[in-house]
Short mmCIF file of N, CA, C and O in Angstrom, two decimals:
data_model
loop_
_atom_site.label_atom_id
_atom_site.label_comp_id
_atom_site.label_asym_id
_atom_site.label_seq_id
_atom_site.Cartn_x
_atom_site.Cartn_y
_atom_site.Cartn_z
N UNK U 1 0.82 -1.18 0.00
CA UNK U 1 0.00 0.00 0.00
C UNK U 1 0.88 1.26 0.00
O UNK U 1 0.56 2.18 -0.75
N UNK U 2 2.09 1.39 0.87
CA UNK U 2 2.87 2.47 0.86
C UNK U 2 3.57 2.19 -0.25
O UNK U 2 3.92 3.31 -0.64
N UNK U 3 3.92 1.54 -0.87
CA UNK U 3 4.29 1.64 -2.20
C UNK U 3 3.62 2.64 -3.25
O UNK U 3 3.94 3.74 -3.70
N UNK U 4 2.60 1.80 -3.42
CA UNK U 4 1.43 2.57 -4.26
C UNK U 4 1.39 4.02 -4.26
O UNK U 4 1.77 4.80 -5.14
N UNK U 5 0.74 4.31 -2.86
CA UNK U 5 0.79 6.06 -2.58
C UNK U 5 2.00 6.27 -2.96
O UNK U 5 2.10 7.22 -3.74
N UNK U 6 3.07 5.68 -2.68
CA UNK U 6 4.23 6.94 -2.89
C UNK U 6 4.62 6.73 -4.74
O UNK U 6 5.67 7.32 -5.01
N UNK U 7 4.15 6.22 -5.63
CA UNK U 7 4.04 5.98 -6.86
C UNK U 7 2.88 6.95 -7.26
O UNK U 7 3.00 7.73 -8.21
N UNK U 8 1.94 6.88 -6.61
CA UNK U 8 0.78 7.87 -7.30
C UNK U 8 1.24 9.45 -6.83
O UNK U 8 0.82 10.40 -7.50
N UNK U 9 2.06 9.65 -5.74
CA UNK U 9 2.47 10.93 -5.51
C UNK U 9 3.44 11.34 -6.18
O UNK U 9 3.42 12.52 -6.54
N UNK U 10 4.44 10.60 -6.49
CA UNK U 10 5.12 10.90 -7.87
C UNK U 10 4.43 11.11 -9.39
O UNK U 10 4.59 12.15 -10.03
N UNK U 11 3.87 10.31 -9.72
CA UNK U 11 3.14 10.36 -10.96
C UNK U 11 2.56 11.70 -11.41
O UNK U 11 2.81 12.36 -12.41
N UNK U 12 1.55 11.96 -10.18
CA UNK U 12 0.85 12.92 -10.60
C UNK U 12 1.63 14.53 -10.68
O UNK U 12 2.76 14.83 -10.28
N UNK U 13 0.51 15.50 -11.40
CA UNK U 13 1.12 16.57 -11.84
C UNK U 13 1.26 17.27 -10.16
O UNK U 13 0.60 16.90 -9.18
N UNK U 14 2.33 18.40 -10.20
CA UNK U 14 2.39 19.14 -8.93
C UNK U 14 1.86 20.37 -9.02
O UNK U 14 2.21 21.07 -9.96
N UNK U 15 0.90 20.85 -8.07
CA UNK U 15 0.92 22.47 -7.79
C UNK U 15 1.76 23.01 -6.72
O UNK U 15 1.85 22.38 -5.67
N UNK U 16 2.41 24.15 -6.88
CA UNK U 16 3.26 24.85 -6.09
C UNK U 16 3.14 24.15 -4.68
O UNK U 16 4.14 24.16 -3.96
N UNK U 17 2.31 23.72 -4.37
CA UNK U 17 1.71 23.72 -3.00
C UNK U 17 1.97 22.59 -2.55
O UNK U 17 2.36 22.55 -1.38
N UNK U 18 1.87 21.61 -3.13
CA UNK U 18 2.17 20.02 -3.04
C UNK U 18 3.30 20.24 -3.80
O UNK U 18 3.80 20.87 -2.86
N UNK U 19 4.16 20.29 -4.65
CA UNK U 19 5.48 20.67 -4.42
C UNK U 19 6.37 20.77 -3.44
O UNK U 19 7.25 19.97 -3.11
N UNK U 20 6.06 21.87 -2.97
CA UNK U 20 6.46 21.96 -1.55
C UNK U 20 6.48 21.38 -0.69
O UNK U 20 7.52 21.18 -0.08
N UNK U 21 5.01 20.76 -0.22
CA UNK U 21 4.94 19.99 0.81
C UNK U 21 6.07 18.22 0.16
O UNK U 21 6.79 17.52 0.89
N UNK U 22 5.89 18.08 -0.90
CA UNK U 22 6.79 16.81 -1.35
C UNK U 22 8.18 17.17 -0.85
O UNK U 22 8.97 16.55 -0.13
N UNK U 23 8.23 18.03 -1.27
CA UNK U 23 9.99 18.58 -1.01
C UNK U 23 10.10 18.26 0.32
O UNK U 23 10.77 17.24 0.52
N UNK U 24 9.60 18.88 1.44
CA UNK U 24 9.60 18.21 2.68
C UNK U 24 9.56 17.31 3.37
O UNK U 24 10.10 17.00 4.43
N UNK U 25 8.51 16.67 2.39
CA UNK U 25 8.79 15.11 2.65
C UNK U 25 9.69 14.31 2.38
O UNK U 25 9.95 13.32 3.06
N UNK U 26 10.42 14.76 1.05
CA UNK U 26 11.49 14.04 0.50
C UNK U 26 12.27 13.94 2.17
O UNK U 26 12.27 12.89 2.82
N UNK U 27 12.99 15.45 2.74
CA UNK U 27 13.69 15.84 3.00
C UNK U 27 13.13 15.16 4.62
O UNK U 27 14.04 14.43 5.00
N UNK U 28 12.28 15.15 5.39
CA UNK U 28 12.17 14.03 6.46
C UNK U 28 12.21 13.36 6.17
O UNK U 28 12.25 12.71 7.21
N UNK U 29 12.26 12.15 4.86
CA UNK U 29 12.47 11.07 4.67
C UNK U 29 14.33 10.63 5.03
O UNK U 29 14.86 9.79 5.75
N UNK U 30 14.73 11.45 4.30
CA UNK U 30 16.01 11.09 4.03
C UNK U 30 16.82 11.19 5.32
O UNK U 30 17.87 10.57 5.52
N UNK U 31 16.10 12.24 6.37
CA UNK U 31 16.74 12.47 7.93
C UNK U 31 16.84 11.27 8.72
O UNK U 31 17.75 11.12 9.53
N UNK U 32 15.82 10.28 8.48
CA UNK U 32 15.04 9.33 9.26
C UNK U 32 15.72 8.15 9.43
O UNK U 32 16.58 8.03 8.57
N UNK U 33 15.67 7.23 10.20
CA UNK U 33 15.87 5.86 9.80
C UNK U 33 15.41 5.36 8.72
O UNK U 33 14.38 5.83 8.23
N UNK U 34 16.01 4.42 8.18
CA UNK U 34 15.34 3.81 7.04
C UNK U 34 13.89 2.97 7.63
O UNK U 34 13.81 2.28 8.65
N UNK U 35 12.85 3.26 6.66
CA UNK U 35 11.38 2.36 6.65
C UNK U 35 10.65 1.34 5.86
O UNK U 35 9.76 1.64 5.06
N UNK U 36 10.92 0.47 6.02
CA UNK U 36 10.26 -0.35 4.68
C UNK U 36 9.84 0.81 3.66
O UNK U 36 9.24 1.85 3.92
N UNK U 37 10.37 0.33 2.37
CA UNK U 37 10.02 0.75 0.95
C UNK U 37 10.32 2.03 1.12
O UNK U 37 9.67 2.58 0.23
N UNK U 38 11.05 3.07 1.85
CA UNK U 38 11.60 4.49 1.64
C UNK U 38 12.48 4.20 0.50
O UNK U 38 12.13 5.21 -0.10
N UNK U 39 12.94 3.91 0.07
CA UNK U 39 13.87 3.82 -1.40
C UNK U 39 12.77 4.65 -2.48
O UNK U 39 12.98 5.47 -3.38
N UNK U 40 11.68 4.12 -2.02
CA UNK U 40 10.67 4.64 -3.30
C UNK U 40 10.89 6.24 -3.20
O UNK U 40 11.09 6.92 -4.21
N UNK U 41 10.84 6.75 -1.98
CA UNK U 41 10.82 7.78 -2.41
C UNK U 41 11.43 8.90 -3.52
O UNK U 41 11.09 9.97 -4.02
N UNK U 42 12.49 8.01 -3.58
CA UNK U 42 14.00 8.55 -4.97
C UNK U 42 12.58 8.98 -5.95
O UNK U 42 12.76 10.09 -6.45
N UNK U 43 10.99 8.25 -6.40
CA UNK U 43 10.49 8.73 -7.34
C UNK U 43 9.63 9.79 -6.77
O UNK U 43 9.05 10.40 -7.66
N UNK U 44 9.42 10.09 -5.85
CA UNK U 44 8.90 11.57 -5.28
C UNK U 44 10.27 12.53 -5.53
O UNK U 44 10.03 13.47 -6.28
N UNK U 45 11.60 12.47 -5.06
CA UNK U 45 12.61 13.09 -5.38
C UNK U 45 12.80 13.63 -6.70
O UNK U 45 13.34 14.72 -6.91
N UNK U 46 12.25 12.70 -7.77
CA UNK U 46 12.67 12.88 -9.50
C UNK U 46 11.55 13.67 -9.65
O UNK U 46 11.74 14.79 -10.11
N UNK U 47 10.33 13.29 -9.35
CA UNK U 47 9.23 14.42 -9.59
C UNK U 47 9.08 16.02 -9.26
O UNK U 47 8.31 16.93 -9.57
N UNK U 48 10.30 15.82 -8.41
CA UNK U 48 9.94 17.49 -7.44
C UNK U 48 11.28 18.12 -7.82
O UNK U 48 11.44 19.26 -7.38
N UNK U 49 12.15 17.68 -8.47
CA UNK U 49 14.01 18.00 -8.29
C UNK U 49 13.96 19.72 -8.85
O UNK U 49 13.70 20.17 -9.97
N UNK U 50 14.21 20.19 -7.95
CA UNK U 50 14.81 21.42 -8.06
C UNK U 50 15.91 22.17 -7.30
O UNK U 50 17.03 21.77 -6.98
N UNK U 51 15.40 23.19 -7.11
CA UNK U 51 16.77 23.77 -6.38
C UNK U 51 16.54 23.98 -4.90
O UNK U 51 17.50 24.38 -4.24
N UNK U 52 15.49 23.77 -4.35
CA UNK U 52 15.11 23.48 -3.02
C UNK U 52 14.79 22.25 -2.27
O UNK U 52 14.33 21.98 -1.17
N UNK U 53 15.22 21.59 -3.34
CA UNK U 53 15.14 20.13 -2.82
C UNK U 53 16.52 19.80 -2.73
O UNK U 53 17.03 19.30 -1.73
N UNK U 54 17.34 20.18 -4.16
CA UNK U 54 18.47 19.89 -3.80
C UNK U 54 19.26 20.31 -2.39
O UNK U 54 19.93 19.63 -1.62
N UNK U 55 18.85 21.91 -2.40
CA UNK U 55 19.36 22.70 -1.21
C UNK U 55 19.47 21.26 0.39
O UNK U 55 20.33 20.77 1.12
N UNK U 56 17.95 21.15 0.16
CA UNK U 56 17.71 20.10 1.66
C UNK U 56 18.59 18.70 1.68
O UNK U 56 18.98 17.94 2.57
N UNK U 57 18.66 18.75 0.50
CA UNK U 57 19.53 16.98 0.40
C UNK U 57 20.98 17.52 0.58
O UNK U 57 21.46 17.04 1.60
N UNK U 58 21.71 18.23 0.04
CA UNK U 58 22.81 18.93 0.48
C UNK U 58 22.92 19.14 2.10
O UNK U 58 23.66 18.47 2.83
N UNK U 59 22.16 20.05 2.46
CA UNK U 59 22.30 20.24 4.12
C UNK U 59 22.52 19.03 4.55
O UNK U 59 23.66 18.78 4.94
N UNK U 60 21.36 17.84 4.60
CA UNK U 60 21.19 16.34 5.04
C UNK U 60 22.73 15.80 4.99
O UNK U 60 23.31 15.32 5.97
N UNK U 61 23.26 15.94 3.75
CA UNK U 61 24.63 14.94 3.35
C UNK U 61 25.52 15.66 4.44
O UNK U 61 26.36 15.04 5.10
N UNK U 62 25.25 17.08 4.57
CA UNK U 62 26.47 17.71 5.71
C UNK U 62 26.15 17.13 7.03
O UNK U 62 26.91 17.08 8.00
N UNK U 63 24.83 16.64 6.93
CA UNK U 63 24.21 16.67 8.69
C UNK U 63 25.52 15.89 9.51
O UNK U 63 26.58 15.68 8.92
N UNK U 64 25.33 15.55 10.79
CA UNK U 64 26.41 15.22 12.23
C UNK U 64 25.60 13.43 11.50
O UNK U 64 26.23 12.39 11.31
N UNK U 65 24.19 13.64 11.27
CA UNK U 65 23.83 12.14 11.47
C UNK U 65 24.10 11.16 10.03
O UNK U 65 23.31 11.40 9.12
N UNK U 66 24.87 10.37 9.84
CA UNK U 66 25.41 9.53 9.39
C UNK U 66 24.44 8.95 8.73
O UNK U 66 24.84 8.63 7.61
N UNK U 67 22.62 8.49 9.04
CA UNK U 67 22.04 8.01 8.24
C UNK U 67 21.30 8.65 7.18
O UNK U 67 20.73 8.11 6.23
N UNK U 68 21.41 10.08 7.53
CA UNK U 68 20.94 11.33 6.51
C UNK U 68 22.09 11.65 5.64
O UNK U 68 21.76 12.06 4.53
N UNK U 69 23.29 11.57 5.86
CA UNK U 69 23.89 11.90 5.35
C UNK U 69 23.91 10.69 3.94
O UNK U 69 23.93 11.06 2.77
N UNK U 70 23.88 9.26 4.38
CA UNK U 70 23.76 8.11 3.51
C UNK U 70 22.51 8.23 2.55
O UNK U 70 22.51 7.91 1.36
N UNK U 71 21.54 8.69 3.19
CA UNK U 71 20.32 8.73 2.51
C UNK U 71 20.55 9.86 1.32
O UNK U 71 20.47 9.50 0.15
N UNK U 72 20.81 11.15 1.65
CA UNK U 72 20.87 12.07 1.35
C UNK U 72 21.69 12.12 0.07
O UNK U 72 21.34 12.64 -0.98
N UNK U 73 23.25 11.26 0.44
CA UNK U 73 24.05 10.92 -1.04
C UNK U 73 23.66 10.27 -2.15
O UNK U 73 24.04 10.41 -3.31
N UNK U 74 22.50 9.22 -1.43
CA UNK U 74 22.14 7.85 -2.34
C UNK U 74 20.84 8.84 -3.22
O UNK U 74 20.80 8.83 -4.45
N UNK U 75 19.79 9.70 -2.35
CA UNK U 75 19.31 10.29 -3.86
C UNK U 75 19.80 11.27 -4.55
O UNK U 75 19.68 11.40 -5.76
N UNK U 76 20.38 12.02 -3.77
CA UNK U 76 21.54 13.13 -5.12
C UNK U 76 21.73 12.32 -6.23
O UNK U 76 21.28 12.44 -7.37
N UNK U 77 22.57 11.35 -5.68
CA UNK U 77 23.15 10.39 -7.04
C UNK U 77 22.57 9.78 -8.14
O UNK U 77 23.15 9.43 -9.17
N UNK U 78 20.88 9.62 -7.75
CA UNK U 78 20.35 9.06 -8.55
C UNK U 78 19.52 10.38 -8.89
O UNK U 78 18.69 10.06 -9.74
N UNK U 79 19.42 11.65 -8.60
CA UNK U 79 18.67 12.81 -9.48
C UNK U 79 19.76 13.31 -10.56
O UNK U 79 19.49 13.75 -11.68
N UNK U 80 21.01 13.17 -10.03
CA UNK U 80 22.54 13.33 -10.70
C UNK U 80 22.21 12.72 -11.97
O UNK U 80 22.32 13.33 -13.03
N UNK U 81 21.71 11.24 -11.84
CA UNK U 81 22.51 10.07 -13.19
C UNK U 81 21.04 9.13 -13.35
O UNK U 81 20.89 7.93 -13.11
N UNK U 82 19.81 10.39 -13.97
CA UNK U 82 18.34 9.80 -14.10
C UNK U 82 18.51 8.10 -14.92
O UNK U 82 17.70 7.18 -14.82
N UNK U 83 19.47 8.10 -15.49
CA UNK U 83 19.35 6.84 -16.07
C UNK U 83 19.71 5.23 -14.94
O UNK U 83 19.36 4.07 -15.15
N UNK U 84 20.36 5.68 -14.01
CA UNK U 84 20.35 4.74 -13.16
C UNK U 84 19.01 4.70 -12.50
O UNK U 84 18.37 5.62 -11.99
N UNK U 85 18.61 2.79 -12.68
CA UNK U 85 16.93 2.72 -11.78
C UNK U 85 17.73 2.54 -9.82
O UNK U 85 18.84 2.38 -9.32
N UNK U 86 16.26 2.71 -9.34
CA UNK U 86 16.35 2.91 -8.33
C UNK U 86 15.89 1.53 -7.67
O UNK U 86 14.75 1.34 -7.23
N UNK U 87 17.05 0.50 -7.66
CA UNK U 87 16.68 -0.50 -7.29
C UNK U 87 17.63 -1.34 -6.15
O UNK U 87 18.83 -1.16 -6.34
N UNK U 88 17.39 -2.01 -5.30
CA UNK U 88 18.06 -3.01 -4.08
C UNK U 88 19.37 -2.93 -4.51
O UNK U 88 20.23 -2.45 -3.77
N UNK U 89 19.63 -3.36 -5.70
CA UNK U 89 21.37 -3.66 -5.99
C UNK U 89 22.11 -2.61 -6.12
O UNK U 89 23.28 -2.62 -5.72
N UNK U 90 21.55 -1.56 -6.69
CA UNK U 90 21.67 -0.32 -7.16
C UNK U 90 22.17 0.77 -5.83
O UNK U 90 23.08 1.60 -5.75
N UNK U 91 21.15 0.33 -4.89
CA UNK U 91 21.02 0.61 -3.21
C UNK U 91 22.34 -0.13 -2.43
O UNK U 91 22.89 0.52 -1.55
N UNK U 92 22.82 -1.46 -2.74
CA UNK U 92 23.40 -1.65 -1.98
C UNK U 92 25.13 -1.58 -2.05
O UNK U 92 26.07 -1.48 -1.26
N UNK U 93 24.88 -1.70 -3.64
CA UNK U 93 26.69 -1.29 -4.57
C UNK U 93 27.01 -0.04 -4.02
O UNK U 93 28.10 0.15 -3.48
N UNK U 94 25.71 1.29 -4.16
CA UNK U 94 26.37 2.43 -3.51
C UNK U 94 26.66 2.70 -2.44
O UNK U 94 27.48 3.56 -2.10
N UNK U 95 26.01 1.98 -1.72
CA UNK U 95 26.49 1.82 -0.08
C UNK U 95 27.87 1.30 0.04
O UNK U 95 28.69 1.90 0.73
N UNK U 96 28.23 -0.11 -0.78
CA UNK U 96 29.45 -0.14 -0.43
C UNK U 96 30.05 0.33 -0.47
O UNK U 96 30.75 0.54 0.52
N UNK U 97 30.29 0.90 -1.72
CA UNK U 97 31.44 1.82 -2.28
C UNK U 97 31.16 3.04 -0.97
O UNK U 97 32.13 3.15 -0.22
N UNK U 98 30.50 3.52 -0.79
CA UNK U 98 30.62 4.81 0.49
C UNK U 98 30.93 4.22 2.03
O UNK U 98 30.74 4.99 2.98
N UNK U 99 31.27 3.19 2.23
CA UNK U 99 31.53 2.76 4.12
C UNK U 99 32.91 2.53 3.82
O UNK U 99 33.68 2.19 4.71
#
């Protein structure tokens, strides 16, 4: 089910307003512990990518906390290089390479 929603919140078109509020969400997502199926969010990230999203994922990668900062690199990288999918292996190669 949280799959889904976070697929239909990507999909659809944005108004300024939900924009925004996505952007925020991106951006508590990426602070957080990881949650079942948060990876998805990378497609709320591609839908919203601008310069205030980037701004928040930047801060995150500087943060003190180590799992924002991981989170934070892993979707830069994939708004960076749209042709890479956003998938488990994809998730876990970049992890290695960063510990």
């Amino acid at each position: 089910m949280k799959q889904a929603l976070i697929r239909d919140l990507a999909a659809t078109d944005h108004d300024q307003q939900l924009r925004t509020e996505l952007v925020e969400l991106v951006d508590l997502v990426v602070r957080r512990a990881y949650r079942c199926k948060d990876r998805e969010y990378v497609r709320v990230a591609r839908a919203v990518d601008g310069d205030e999203l980037r701004e928040r994922l930047h801060d995150a990668r500087g943060s003190a906390d180590p799992t924002a900062r991981l989170h934070a690199g892993y979707v830069l990288r994939l708004l960076d290089r749209p042709e890479i999918p956003n998938t488990r292996h994809v998730w876990r190669t970049w992890l290695a390479g960063t510990l």
